[in-house]
mmCIF file of C-alpha atoms in Angstrom:
data_model
loop_
_atom_site.group_PDB
_atom_site.id
_atom_site.type_symbol
_atom_site.label_atom_id
_atom_site.label_comp_id
_atom_site.label_asym_id
_atom_site.label_seq_id
_atom_site.Cartn_x
_atom_site.Cartn_y
_atom_site.Cartn_z
ATOM 1 C CA MET Z 15 -12.407 -5.664 -7.644
ATOM 2 C CA GLN Z 16 -13.971 -6.021 -4.195
ATOM 3 C CA PHE Z 17 -15.606 -9.313 -5.193
ATOM 4 C CA TYR Z 18 -12.223 -10.651 -6.239
ATOM 5 C CA LEU Z 19 -10.579 -9.412 -3.001
ATOM 6 C CA CYS Z 20 -13.329 -11.045 -0.837
ATOM 7 C CA PHE Z 21 -12.498 -14.524 -2.073
ATOM 8 C CA PHE Z 22 -8.715 -14.340 -2.514
ATOM 9 C CA LYS Z 23 -6.131 -13.507 0.077
ATOM 10 C CA ASP Z 24 -4.318 -10.898 -1.993
ATOM 11 C CA GLY Z 25 -4.282 -7.416 -0.526
ATOM 12 C CA TYR Z 26 -5.645 -4.413 -2.270
ATOM 13 C CA PRO Z 27 -3.344 -3.867 -5.291
ATOM 14 C CA PHE Z 28 -2.851 -0.151 -4.579
ATOM 15 C CA GLU Z 29 -1.991 2.135 -1.750
ATOM 16 C CA PRO Z 30 -4.446 5.069 -1.715
ATOM 17 C CA ILE Z 31 -1.752 7.592 -2.690
ATOM 18 C CA GLN Z 32 -0.910 5.588 -5.779
ATOM 19 C CA LEU Z 33 -4.309 6.330 -7.219
ATOM 20 C CA THR Z 34 -3.714 10.115 -6.999
ATOM 21 C CA PRO Z 35 -1.912 10.493 -10.343
ATOM 22 C CA ILE Z 36 -4.573 8.327 -12.065
ATOM 23 C CA THR Z 37 -7.603 10.063 -10.645
ATOM 24 C CA THR Z 38 -6.131 13.550 -11.084
ATOM 25 C CA LEU Z 39 -4.607 13.201 -14.535
ATOM 26 C CA MET Z 40 -6.853 10.615 -16.237
ATOM 27 C CA VAL Z 41 -10.223 11.561 -14.679
ATOM 28 C CA GLY Z 42 -10.281 14.901 -12.845
ATOM 29 C CA ILE Z 43 -8.476 17.344 -15.162
ATOM 30 C CA PRO Z 44 -9.802 15.799 -18.439
ATOM 31 C CA SER Z 45 -13.357 15.728 -17.068
ATOM 32 C CA PHE Z 46 -13.182 19.433 -16.302
ATOM 33 C CA VAL Z 47 -11.672 20.374 -19.656
ATOM 34 C CA LEU Z 48 -13.932 18.125 -21.733
ATOM 35 C CA ALA Z 49 -17.045 19.321 -19.896
ATOM 36 C CA LEU Z 50 -16.258 22.872 -21.053
ATOM 37 C CA GLN Z 51 -16.259 21.837 -24.722
ATOM 38 C CA PRO Z 52 -19.338 23.019 -26.645
ATOM 39 C CA ASN Z 53 -21.624 20.255 -27.860
ATOM 40 C CA PHE Z 54 -24.276 20.986 -30.414
ATOM 41 C CA ASN Z 55 -25.363 17.404 -30.992
ATOM 42 C CA LYS Z 56 -29.022 16.482 -30.583
ATOM 43 C CA ILE Z 57 -29.769 15.055 -27.118
ATOM 44 C CA THR Z 58 -30.684 11.399 -27.346
ATOM 45 C CA ASN Z 59 -31.698 8.747 -24.892
ATOM 46 C CA GLN Z 60 -28.277 7.078 -25.344
ATOM 47 C CA PHE Z 61 -26.480 8.705 -22.405
ATOM 48 C CA MET Z 62 -26.200 5.555 -20.206
ATOM 49 C CA ARG Z 63 -25.254 3.395 -23.208
ATOM 50 C CA GLN Z 64 -22.476 5.808 -24.213
ATOM 51 C CA VAL Z 65 -21.140 5.876 -20.638
ATOM 52 C CA LEU Z 66 -21.231 2.060 -20.364
ATOM 53 C CA ILE Z 67 -19.602 1.539 -23.770
ATOM 54 C CA ILE Z 68 -16.518 3.457 -22.505
ATOM 55 C CA SER Z 69 -16.429 2.782 -18.775
ATOM 56 C CA ALA Z 70 -17.490 -0.858 -18.473
ATOM 57 C CA PRO Z 71 -14.762 -2.219 -20.783
ATOM 58 C CA ALA Z 72 -12.189 -0.084 -18.949
ATOM 59 C CA ALA Z 73 -13.239 -1.330 -15.569
ATOM 60 C CA THR Z 74 -13.368 -4.929 -16.775
ATOM 61 C CA CYS Z 75 -9.868 -4.627 -18.318
ATOM 62 C CA ILE Z 76 -8.437 -3.059 -15.177
ATOM 63 C CA VAL Z 77 -9.777 -5.736 -12.882
ATOM 64 C CA GLY Z 78 -8.675 -8.494 -15.321
ATOM 65 C CA TYR Z 79 -5.173 -7.104 -15.694
ATOM 66 C CA ILE Z 80 -4.768 -6.600 -11.965
ATOM 67 C CA MET Z 81 -5.708 -10.242 -11.454
ATOM 68 C CA ILE Z 82 -3.076 -11.235 -14.014
ATOM 69 C CA ILE Z 83 -0.505 -9.012 -12.323
ATOM 70 C CA GLN Z 84 -1.317 -10.580 -8.968
ATOM 71 C CA GLY Z 85 -0.891 -14.053 -10.525
ATOM 72 C CA ILE Z 86 2.418 -13.057 -12.128
ATOM 73 C CA GLY Z 87 3.481 -11.615 -8.756
ATOM 74 C CA MET Z 88 2.761 -14.902 -6.995
ATOM 75 C CA LEU Z 89 4.468 -16.995 -9.665
ATOM 76 C CA LEU Z 90 7.596 -14.879 -9.800
ATOM 77 C CA GLY Z 91 7.669 -13.946 -6.094
ATOM 78 C CA LEU Z 92 7.405 -10.206 -6.738
ATOM 79 C CA ASN Z 93 7.007 -7.917 -3.798
ATOM 80 C CA TYR Z 94 3.967 -5.718 -3.118
ATOM 81 C CA GLN Z 95 5.710 -2.539 -4.292
ATOM 82 C CA PHE Z 96 6.561 -4.096 -7.632
ATOM 83 C CA THR Z 97 3.050 -5.496 -8.295
ATOM 84 C CA SER Z 98 1.430 -2.223 -7.200
ATOM 85 C CA THR Z 99 3.719 -0.351 -9.638
ATOM 86 C CA LEU Z 100 2.605 -2.660 -12.425
ATOM 87 C CA SER Z 101 -1.031 -2.170 -11.355
ATOM 88 C CA VAL Z 102 -0.657 1.611 -11.425
ATOM 89 C CA LEU Z 103 0.984 1.430 -14.926
ATOM 90 C CA ILE Z 104 -1.723 -0.760 -16.426
ATOM 91 C CA THR Z 105 -4.566 1.142 -14.746
ATOM 92 C CA GLY Z 106 -3.116 4.455 -16.013
ATOM 93 C CA ALA Z 107 -2.715 3.038 -19.504
ATOM 94 C CA ILE Z 108 -6.300 1.763 -19.654
ATOM 95 C CA CYS Z 109 -7.670 5.029 -18.217
ATOM 96 C CA TRP Z 110 -5.674 6.949 -20.812
ATOM 97 C CA LEU Z 111 -7.041 4.728 -23.525
ATOM 98 C CA ALA Z 112 -10.615 5.438 -22.337
ATOM 99 C CA LEU Z 113 -9.775 9.162 -22.239
ATOM 100 C CA VAL Z 114 -8.558 9.035 -25.824
ATOM 101 C CA LEU Z 115 -11.806 7.311 -26.934
ATOM 102 C CA VAL Z 116 -13.947 9.845 -25.060
ATOM 103 C CA SER Z 117 -11.969 12.744 -26.629
ATOM 104 C CA ARG Z 118 -13.087 11.859 -30.145
ATOM 105 C CA PRO Z 119 -13.557 13.713 -32.402
ATOM 106 C CA PHE Z 120 -10.206 15.293 -31.846
ATOM 107 C CA ASN Z 121 -9.251 18.954 -31.992
ATOM 108 C CA ARG Z 122 -6.080 20.694 -30.954
ATOM 109 C CA LEU Z 123 -7.214 21.138 -27.393
ATOM 110 C CA LYS Z 124 -8.166 17.432 -26.954
ATOM 111 C CA ILE Z 125 -4.942 16.248 -28.508
ATOM 112 C CA ALA Z 126 -2.940 18.555 -26.241
ATOM 113 C CA LEU Z 127 -4.962 17.290 -23.247
ATOM 114 C CA ASP Z 128 -4.434 13.652 -24.084
ATOM 115 C CA VAL Z 129 -0.726 14.037 -24.751
ATOM 116 C CA GLY Z 130 -0.237 16.377 -21.768
ATOM 117 C CA VAL Z 131 -1.860 14.078 -19.182
ATOM 118 C CA LEU Z 132 0.108 11.084 -20.484
ATOM 119 C CA ALA Z 133 3.348 13.023 -20.291
ATOM 120 C CA ALA Z 134 2.556 14.288 -16.814
ATOM 121 C CA PHE Z 135 1.589 10.783 -15.671
ATOM 122 C CA LEU Z 136 4.874 9.328 -16.913
ATOM 123 C CA LEU Z 137 6.886 12.213 -15.461
ATOM 124 C CA ILE Z 138 5.256 11.756 -12.049
ATOM 125 C CA LEU Z 139 5.966 8.017 -12.165
ATOM 126 C CA VAL Z 140 9.630 8.600 -13.101
ATOM 127 C CA PHE Z 141 10.518 11.520 -10.826
ATOM 128 C CA PHE Z 142 8.156 11.017 -7.879
ATOM 129 C CA ASN Z 143 8.063 7.216 -7.699
ATOM 130 C CA ASN Z 144 9.271 7.239 -4.066
ATOM 131 C CA LEU Z 145 6.549 9.694 -3.066
ATOM 132 C CA PHE Z 146 3.960 7.255 -4.452
ATOM 133 C CA SER Z 147 5.628 4.116 -3.111
ATOM 134 C CA LEU Z 148 6.427 2.841 -6.611
ATOM 135 C CA VAL Z 149 9.392 0.911 -7.982
ATOM 136 C CA SER Z 150 11.658 2.879 -10.239
ATOM 137 C CA LEU Z 151 10.630 2.806 -13.884
ATOM 138 C CA PHE Z 152 14.266 2.390 -14.702
ATOM 139 C CA ASN Z 153 14.027 -1.177 -13.399
ATOM 140 C CA PRO Z 154 14.044 -3.284 -16.577
ATOM 141 C CA TRP Z 155 11.829 -5.939 -15.019
ATOM 142 C CA VAL Z 156 9.009 -3.482 -14.777
ATOM 143 C CA TRP Z 157 9.009 -3.040 -18.517
ATOM 144 C CA TRP Z 158 9.510 -6.734 -19.287
ATOM 145 C CA ILE Z 159 6.184 -7.331 -17.592
ATOM 146 C CA ALA Z 160 4.394 -4.036 -18.306
ATOM 147 C CA ILE Z 161 5.001 -3.716 -22.037
ATOM 148 C CA PRO Z 162 3.193 -6.931 -23.059
ATOM 149 C CA LEU Z 163 0.308 -6.040 -20.757
ATOM 150 C CA ILE Z 164 0.031 -2.490 -22.084
ATOM 151 C CA LEU Z 165 0.287 -3.611 -25.711
ATOM 152 C CA THR Z 166 -2.539 -6.130 -25.271
ATOM 153 C CA ALA Z 167 -4.775 -3.633 -23.441
ATOM 154 C CA TYR Z 168 -6.231 -1.937 -26.578
ATOM 155 C CA PRO Z 169 -7.333 -5.119 -28.416
ATOM 156 C CA ILE Z 170 -8.815 -6.567 -25.214
ATOM 157 C CA TYR Z 171 -10.574 -3.260 -24.469
ATOM 158 C CA ILE Z 172 -12.089 -3.196 -27.996
ATOM 159 C CA PHE Z 173 -13.134 -6.863 -27.647
ATOM 160 C CA ALA Z 174 -14.808 -6.077 -24.239
ATOM 161 C CA GLN Z 175 -16.444 -3.087 -25.800
ATOM 162 C CA GLY Z 176 -17.928 -5.269 -28.529
ATOM 163 C CA ILE Z 177 -19.322 -7.758 -25.943
ATOM 164 C CA ILE Z 178 -20.826 -4.962 -23.828
ATOM 165 C CA SER Z 179 -22.345 -3.387 -26.919
ATOM 166 C CA LYS Z 180 -24.014 -6.655 -27.837
ATOM 167 C CA ILE Z 181 -25.336 -7.109 -24.265
ATOM 168 C CA LEU Z 182 -26.776 -3.599 -24.304
ATOM 169 C CA ASP Z 183 -28.273 -4.158 -27.796
ATOM 170 C CA ALA Z 184 -29.946 -7.380 -26.615
ATOM 171 C CA ARG Z 185 -31.315 -5.558 -23.528
ATOM 172 C CA GLU Z 186 -32.714 -2.762 -25.720
ATOM 173 C CA ARG Z 187 -34.446 -5.333 -28.014
ATOM 174 C CA ARG Z 188 -35.966 -7.083 -24.965
ATOM 175 C CA LEU Z 189 -37.270 -3.787 -23.651
ATOM 176 C CA ALA Z 190 -38.654 -2.760 -27.028
ATOM 177 C CA LYS Z 191 -40.472 -6.142 -27.248
ATOM 178 C CA LYS Z 192 -42.031 -5.575 -23.781
ATOM 179 C CA ARG Z 193 -43.235 -2.127 -24.793
ATOM 180 C CA ALA Z 194 -44.780 -3.314 -28.075
#
């Protein structure tokens, strides 16, 4: 994101307070709850790979979608508050998608966690939009732009995950060749 912002005149797509619902509900609370879950799987040397398979596609999608939102904003003459609302929505959606993928295999607690943080995120955006400097979600233009972006997030995320997996596989093969 910083690389993009260095070369283009767009401002940062979020105000710091707008990241609070995302970091609290999609990262902080779930990390705490999921860390308390027992795990009896054998420890492997795949930790970094597993982290990258989830986080790198999410980060790539978030940056890509924010660039698309900034482009749409310039084309349609949307104000900063509107584009930042769209950025918060798509970032929250992609973070929630990553959370759902991390939560597998599901149990009652994980399903309740995933549904609960999504509901809390949407309730915060609906009822406290002014506190977070967001446009009302009852504005139909928000959804005309947000729904296609959100609906395409999962397939693009899975595509990015496949590419990153292939890159990591190629890297592992190169390292194995060097060791042999």
